[in-house]
Short mmCIF file of C-alpha atoms and ligand atoms in Angstrom, two decimals:
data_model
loop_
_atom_site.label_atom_id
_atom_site.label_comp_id
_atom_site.label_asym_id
_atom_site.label_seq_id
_atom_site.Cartn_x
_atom_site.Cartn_y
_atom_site.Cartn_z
CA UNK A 5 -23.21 -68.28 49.90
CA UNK A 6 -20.16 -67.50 48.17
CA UNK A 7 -19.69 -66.56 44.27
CA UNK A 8 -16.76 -68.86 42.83
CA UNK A 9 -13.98 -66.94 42.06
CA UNK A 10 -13.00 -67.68 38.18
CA UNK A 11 -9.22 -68.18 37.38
CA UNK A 12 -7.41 -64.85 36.45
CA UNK A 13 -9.92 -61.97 36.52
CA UNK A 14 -7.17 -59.30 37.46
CA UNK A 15 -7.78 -56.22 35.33
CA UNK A 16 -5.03 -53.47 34.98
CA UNK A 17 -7.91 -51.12 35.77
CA UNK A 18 -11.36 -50.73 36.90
CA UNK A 19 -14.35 -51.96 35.60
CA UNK A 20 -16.88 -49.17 33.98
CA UNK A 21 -20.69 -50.80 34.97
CA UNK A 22 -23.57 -48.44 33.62
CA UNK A 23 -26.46 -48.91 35.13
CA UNK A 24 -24.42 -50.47 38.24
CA UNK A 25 -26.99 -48.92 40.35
CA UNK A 26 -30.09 -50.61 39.24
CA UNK A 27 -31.36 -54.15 40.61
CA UNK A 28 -29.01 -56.54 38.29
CA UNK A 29 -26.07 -53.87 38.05
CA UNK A 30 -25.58 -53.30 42.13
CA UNK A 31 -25.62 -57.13 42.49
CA UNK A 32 -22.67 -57.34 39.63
CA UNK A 33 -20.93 -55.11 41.04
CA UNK A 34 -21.41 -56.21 44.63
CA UNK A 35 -19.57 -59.59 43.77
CA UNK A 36 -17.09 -57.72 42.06
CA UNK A 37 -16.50 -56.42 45.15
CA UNK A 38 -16.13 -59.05 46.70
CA UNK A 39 -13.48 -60.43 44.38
CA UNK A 40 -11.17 -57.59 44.89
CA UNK A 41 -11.67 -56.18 41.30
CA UNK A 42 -11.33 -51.94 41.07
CA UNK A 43 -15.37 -50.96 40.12
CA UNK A 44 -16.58 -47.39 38.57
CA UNK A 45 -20.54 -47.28 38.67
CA UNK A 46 -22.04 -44.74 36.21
CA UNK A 47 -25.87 -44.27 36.36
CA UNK A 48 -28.54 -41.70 35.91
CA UNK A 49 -30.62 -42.85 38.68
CA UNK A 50 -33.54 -42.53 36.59
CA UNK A 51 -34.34 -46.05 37.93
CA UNK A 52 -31.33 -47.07 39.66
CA UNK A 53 -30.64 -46.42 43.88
CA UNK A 54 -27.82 -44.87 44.67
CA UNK A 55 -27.97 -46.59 48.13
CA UNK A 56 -27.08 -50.05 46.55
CA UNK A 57 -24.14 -48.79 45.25
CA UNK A 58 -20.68 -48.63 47.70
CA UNK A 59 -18.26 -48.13 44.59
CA UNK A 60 -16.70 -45.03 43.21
CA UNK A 61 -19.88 -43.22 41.90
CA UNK A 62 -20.72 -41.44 38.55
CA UNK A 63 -24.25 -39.40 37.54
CA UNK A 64 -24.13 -39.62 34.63
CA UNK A 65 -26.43 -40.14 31.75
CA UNK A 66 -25.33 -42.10 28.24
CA UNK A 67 -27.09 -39.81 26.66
CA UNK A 68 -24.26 -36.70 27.37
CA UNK A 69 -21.60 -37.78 25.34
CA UNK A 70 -18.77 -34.99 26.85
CA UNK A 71 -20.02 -36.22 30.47
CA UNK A 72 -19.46 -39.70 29.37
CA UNK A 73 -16.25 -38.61 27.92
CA UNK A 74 -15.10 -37.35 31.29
CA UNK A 75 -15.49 -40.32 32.84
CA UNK A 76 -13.29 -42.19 30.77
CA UNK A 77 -10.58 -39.83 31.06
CA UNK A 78 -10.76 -39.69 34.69
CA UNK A 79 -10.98 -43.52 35.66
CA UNK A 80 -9.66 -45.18 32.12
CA UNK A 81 -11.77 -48.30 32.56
CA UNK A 82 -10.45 -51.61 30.86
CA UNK A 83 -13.79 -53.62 30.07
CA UNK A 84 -17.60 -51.94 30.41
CA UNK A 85 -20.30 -54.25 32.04
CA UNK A 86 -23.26 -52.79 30.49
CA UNK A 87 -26.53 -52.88 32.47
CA UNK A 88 -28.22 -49.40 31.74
CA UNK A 89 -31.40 -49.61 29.20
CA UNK A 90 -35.15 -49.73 29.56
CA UNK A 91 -36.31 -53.00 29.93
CA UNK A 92 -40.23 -53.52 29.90
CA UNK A 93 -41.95 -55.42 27.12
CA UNK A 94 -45.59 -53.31 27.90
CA UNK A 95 -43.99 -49.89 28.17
CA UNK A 96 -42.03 -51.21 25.39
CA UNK A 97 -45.35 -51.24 23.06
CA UNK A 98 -46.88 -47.87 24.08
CA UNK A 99 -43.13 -45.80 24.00
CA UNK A 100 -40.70 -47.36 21.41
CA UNK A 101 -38.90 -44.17 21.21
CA UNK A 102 -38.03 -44.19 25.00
CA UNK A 103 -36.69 -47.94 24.25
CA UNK A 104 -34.43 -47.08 20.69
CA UNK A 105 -33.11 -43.47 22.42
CA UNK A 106 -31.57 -45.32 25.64
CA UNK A 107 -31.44 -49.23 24.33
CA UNK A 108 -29.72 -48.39 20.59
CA UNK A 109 -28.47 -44.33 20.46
CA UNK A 110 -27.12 -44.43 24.08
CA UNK A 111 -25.23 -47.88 24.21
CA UNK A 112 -23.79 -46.25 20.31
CA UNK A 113 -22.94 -43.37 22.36
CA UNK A 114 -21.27 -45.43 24.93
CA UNK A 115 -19.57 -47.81 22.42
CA UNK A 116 -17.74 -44.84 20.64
CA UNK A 117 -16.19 -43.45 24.05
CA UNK A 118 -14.84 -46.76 24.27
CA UNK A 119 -13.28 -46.61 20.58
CA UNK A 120 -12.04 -43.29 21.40
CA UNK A 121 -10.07 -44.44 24.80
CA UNK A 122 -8.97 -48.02 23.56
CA UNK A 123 -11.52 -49.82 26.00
CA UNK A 124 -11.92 -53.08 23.69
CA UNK A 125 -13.96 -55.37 26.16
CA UNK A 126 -17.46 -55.20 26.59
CA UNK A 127 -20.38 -57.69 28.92
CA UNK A 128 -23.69 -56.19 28.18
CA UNK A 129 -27.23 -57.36 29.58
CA UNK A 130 -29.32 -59.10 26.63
CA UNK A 131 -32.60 -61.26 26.82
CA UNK A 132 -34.67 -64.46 25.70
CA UNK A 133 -37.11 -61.38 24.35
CA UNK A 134 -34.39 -61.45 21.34
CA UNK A 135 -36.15 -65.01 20.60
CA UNK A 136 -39.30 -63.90 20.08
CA UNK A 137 -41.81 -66.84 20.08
CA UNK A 138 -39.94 -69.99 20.70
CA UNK A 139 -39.76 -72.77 17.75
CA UNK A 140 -38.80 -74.94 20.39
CA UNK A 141 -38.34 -75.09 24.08
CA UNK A 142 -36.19 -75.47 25.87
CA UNK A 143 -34.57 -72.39 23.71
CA UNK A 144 -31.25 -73.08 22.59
CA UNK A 145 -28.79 -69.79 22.00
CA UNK A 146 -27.86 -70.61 18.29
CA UNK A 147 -31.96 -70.23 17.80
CA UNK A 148 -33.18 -67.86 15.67
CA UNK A 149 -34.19 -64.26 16.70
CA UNK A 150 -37.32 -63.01 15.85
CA UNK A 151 -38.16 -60.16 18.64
CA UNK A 152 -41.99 -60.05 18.35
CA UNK A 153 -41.97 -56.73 20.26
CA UNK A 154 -39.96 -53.07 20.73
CA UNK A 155 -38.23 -54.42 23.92
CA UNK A 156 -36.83 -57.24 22.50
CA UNK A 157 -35.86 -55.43 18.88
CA UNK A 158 -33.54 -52.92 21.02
CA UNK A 159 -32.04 -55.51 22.64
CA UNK A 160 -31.19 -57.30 19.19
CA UNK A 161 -30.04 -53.99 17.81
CA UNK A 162 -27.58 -53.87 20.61
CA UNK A 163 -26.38 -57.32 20.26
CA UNK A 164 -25.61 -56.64 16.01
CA UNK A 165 -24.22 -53.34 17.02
CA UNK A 166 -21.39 -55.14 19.19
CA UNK A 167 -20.87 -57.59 16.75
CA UNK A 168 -20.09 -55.31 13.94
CA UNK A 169 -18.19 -53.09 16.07
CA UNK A 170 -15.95 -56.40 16.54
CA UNK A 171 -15.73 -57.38 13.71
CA UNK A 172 -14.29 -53.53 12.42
CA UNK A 173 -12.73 -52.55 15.47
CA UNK A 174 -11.30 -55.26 16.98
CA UNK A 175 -13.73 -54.88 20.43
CA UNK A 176 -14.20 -58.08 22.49
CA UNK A 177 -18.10 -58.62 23.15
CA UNK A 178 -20.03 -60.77 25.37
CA UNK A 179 -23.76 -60.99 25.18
CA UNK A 180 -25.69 -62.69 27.75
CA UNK A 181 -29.48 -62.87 27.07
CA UNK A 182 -31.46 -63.24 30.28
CA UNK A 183 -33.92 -65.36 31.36
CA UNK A 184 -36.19 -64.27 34.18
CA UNK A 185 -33.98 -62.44 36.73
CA UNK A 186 -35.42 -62.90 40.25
CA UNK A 187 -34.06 -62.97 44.00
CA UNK A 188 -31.37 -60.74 45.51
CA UNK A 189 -28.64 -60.85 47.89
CA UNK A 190 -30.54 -60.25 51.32
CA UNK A 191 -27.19 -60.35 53.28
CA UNK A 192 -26.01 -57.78 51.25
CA UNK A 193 -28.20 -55.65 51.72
CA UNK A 194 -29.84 -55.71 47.93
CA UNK A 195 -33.06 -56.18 46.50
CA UNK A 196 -35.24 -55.70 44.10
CA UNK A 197 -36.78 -52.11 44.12
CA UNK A 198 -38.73 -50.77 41.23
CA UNK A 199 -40.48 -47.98 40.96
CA UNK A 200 -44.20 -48.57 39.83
CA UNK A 201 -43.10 -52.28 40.81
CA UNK A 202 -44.41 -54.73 37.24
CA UNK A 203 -42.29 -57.97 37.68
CA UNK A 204 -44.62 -60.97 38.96
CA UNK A 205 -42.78 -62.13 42.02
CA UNK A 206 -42.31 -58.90 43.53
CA UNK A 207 -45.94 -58.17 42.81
CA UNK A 208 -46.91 -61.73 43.88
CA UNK A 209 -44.70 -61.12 47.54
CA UNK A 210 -45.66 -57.82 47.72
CA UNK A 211 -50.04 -59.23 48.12
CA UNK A 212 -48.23 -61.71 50.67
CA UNK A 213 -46.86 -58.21 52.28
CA UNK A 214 -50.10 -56.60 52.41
CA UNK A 215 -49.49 -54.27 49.68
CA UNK A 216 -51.94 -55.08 47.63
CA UNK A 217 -55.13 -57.71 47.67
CA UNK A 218 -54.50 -59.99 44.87
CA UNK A 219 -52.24 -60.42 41.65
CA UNK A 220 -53.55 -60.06 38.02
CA UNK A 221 -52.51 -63.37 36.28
CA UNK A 222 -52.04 -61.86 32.35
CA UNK A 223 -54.03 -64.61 30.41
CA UNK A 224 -55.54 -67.95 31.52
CA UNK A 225 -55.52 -69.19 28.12
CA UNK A 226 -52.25 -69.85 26.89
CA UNK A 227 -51.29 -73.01 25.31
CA UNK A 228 -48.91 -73.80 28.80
CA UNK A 229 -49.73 -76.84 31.38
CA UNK A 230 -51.88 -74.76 33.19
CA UNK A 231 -52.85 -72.13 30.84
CA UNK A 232 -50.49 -69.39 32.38
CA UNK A 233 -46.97 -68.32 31.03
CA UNK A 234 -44.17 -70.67 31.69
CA UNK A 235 -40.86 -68.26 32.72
CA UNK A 236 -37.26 -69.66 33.23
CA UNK A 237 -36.07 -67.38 36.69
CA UNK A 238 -32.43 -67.09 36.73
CA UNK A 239 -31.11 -65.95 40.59
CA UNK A 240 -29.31 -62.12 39.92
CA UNK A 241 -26.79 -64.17 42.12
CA UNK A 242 -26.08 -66.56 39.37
CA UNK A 243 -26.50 -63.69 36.75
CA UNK A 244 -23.84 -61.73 38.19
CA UNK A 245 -21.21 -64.69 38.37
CA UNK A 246 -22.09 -65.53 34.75
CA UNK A 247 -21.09 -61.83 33.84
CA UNK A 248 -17.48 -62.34 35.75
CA UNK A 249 -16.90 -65.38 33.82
CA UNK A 250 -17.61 -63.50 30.29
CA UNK A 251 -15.34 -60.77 31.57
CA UNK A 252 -12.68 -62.84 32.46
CA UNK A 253 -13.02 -65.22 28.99
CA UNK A 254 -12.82 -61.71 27.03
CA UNK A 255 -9.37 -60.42 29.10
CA UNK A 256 -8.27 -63.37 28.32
CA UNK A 257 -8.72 -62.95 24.43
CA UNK A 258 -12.14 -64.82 23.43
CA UNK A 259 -13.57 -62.25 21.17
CA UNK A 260 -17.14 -62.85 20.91
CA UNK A 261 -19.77 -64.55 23.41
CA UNK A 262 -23.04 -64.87 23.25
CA UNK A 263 -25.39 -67.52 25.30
CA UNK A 264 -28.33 -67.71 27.44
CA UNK A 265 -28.53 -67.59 30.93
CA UNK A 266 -31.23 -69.33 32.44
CA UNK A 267 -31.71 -72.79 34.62
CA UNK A 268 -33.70 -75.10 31.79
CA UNK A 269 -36.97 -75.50 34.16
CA UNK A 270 -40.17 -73.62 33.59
CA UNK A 271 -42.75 -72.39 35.82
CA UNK A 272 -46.49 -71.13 35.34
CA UNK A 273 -47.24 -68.31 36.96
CA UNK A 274 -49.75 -70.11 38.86
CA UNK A 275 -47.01 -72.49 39.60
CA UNK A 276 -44.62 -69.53 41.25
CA UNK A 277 -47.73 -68.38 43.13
CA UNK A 278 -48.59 -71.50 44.90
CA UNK A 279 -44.68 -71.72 45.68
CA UNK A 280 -44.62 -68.14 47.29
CA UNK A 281 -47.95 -69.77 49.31
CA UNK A 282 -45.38 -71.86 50.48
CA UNK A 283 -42.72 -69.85 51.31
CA UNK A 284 -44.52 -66.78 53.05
CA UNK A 285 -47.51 -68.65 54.74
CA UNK A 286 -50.28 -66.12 53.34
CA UNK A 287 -52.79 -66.69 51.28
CA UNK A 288 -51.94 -64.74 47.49
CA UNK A 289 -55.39 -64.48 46.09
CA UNK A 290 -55.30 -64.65 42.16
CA UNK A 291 -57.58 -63.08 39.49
CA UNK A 292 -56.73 -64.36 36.16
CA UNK A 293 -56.98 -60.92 33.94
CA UNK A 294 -56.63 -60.68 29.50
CA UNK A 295 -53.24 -61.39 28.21
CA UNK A 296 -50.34 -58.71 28.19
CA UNK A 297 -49.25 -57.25 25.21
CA UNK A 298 -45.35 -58.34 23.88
CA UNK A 299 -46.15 -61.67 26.55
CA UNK A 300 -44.98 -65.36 24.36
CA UNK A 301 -46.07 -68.31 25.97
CA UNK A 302 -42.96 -69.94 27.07
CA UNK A 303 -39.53 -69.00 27.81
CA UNK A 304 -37.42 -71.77 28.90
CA UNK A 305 -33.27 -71.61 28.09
CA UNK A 306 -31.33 -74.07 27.07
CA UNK A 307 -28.40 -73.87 28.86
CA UNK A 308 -25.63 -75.72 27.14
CA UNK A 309 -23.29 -72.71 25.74
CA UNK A 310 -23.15 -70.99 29.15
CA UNK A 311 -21.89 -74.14 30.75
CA UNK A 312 -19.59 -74.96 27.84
CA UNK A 313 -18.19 -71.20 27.15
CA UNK A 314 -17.87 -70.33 30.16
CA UNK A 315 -18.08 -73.35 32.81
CA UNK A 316 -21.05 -71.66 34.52
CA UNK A 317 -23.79 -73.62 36.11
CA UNK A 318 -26.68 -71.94 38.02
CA UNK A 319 -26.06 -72.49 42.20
CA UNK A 320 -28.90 -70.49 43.81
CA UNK A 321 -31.24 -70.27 41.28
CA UNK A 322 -34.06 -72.67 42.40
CA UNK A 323 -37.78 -70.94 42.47
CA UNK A 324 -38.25 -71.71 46.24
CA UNK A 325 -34.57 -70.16 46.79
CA UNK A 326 -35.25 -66.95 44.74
CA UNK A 327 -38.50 -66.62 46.64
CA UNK A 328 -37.12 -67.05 50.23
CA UNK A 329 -34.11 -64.12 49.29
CA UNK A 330 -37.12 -62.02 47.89
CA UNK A 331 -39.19 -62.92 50.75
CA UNK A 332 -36.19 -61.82 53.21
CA UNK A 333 -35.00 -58.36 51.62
CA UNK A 334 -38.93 -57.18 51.52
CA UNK A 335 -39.42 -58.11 54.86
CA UNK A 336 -36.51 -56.62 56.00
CA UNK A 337 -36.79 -53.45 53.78
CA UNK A 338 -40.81 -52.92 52.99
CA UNK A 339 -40.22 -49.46 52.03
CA UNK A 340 -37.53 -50.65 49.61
CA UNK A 341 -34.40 -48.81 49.71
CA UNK A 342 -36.46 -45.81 50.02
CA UNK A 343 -37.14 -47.12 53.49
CA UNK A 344 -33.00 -47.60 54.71
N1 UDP B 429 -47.22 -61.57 34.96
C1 UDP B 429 -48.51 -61.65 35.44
N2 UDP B 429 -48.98 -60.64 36.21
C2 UDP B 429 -48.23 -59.54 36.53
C3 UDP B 429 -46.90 -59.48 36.03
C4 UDP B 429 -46.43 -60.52 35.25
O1 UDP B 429 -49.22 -62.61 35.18
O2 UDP B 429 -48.74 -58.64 37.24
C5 UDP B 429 -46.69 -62.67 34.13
C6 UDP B 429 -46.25 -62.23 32.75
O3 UDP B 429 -47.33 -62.32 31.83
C7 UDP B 429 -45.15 -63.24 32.45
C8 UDP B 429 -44.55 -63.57 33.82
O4 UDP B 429 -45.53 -63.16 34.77
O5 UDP B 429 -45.69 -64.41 31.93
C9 UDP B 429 -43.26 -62.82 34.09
O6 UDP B 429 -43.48 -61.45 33.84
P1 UDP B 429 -42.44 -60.36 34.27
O7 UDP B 429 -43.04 -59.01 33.93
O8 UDP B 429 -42.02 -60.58 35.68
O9 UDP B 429 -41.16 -60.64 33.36
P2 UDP B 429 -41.00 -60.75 31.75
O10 UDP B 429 -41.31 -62.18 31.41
O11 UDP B 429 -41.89 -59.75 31.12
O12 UDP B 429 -39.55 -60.44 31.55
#
């Protein structure tokens, strides 16, 4: 499957992507890639693998300014895609201070090397956890955000950051809050790969793998079809060609973006599992466990900005496609990349 080249993305220099080395950032920057576009990957590796990443390489961490510094004098970037922060709502909870150093002080940090060298455009990774509890579903992006825990407040801090840094400073922002990202690019060679693993359809593949006996189902109670969480999973795929369209609107002058990404369908959990029944042929025992801290019920996007800012439309994003791409990487990598 091919990503659909949008009209015009033909920076006079590369592309800066921190965090290009972790599961959404190597897919970005794989299609990049692919498109011809000049890439500079900066990471710390604290999550990320540096054996997803082919591009000119940086180890760096946002947190060392003068490192950081360096790398902008070296390659002179002309946009940042912005991928590195922390982004689970339970560790969230127990270590806010983990989530406001590297979410808030490190994308400031990275913001005011960009000042500094005259790199005005940014793309950075945001979420539906800027919503808080939905008023209504589907969500639409001019909703109102109320993050109802730490994960979500960084991520809102981030967004208002950019925004005021536009308005002041003349920078050209896009952000682009994620659904559920899910699936990989099995022909490339990428997957998903965390390290300890806590998204559900790696943990629900990884029971069909023999990994583990059953999956915990975090509350049977919720006020949902089927009394699980509904979640809106958006193919990395898809992501990643979303994030070359914002790029190329903001080259192109648009100053400031910001819209979901998501499909508009919902899924229990105990929807996804029967579908990755399906899909692998094994059996996926269930225990339905308490609720998860940070968890709201439903998070379904409403799509419309996305398709009217920046003519994107999701192409591989269907559950039982995300699933069979899942299914292939961790059958062909069970190790993860730990494994290649
Ligand atoms: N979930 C679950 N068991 C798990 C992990 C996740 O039931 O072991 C549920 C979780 O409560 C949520 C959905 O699966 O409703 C997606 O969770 P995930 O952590 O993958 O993504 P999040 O929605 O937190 O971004």
């Amino acid at each position: 499957m091919s990503t659909q080249q949008p009209a015009n993305l033909s920076p006079r220099g590369p592309v800066l992507v921190p965090g290009g080395a972790g599961y959404i950032g190597a897919h970005f920057v794989r299609v990049l890639e692919r498109l011809k576009v000049p890439v500079v990957v900066l990471d710390n590796l604290s999550t990320g693998h540096r054996e997803s990443v082919k591009a000119t390489f940086e180890q760096v961490d946002l947190g060392d300014r003068a490192a950081l510094a360096g790398v902008f004098q070296r390659h002179k970037p002309v946009a940042v895609v912005h991928f590195a922060a922390k982004c689970y709502v339970g560790e969230s909870v127990t270590e806010p201070a983990k989530y406001y150093r590297e979410n808030v002080i490190h994308t400031w940090n990275l913001l005011e090397e960009m000042r500094a060298h005259a790199c005005r455009d940014i793309v950075f990774s945001s979420t539906a956890a800027t919503y808080g509890e939905p008023r209504t579903v589907p969500i639409p992006s001019d909703h109102p955000q109320n993050p109802i825990n730490p994960y979500g407040r960084t991520k809102l801090h981030m967004e208002h950051m950019m925004q005021d840094y536009g308005h002041a400073y003349g920078m050209r922002t896009a952000a682009l809050r994620y659904f559920n990202a899910a699936g990989c690019m099995p022909e490339e060679g990428l997957g998903e790969d965390h390290e300890p693993e806590t998204h559900i359809i790696p943990l629900v593949l990884g029971v069909a793998l023999g990994r583990r006996k059953s999956i915990a189902i975090f509350g049977g109670d919720w006020p949902t079809r089927d009394g699980t969480c509904v979640r809106d999973y958006i193919h990395v795929e898809d992501l990643a060609d979303a994030h070359v369209r914002a790029l190329t609107k903001l080259q192109g002058g648009t100053s400031a973006i910001a819209c979901n990404l998501g499909t508009g369908n919902g899924y229990t959990v105990k929807e996804l599992v029967e579908l990755a029944r399906k899909v692998t042929g094994h059996a996926i025992p269930v225990e339905v466990v308490a609720r998860r801290a940070g968890d709201p019920a439903q998070l379904v996007a409403d799509g419309a900005k996305a398709k009217e800012l920046l003519g994107w439309t999701p192409k591989r994003s269907g559950l039982e496609q995300i699933l069979k791409d899942a299914w292939s990487f961790m059958q062909k990598h069970p190790r993860g990349y730990a494994g290649d």
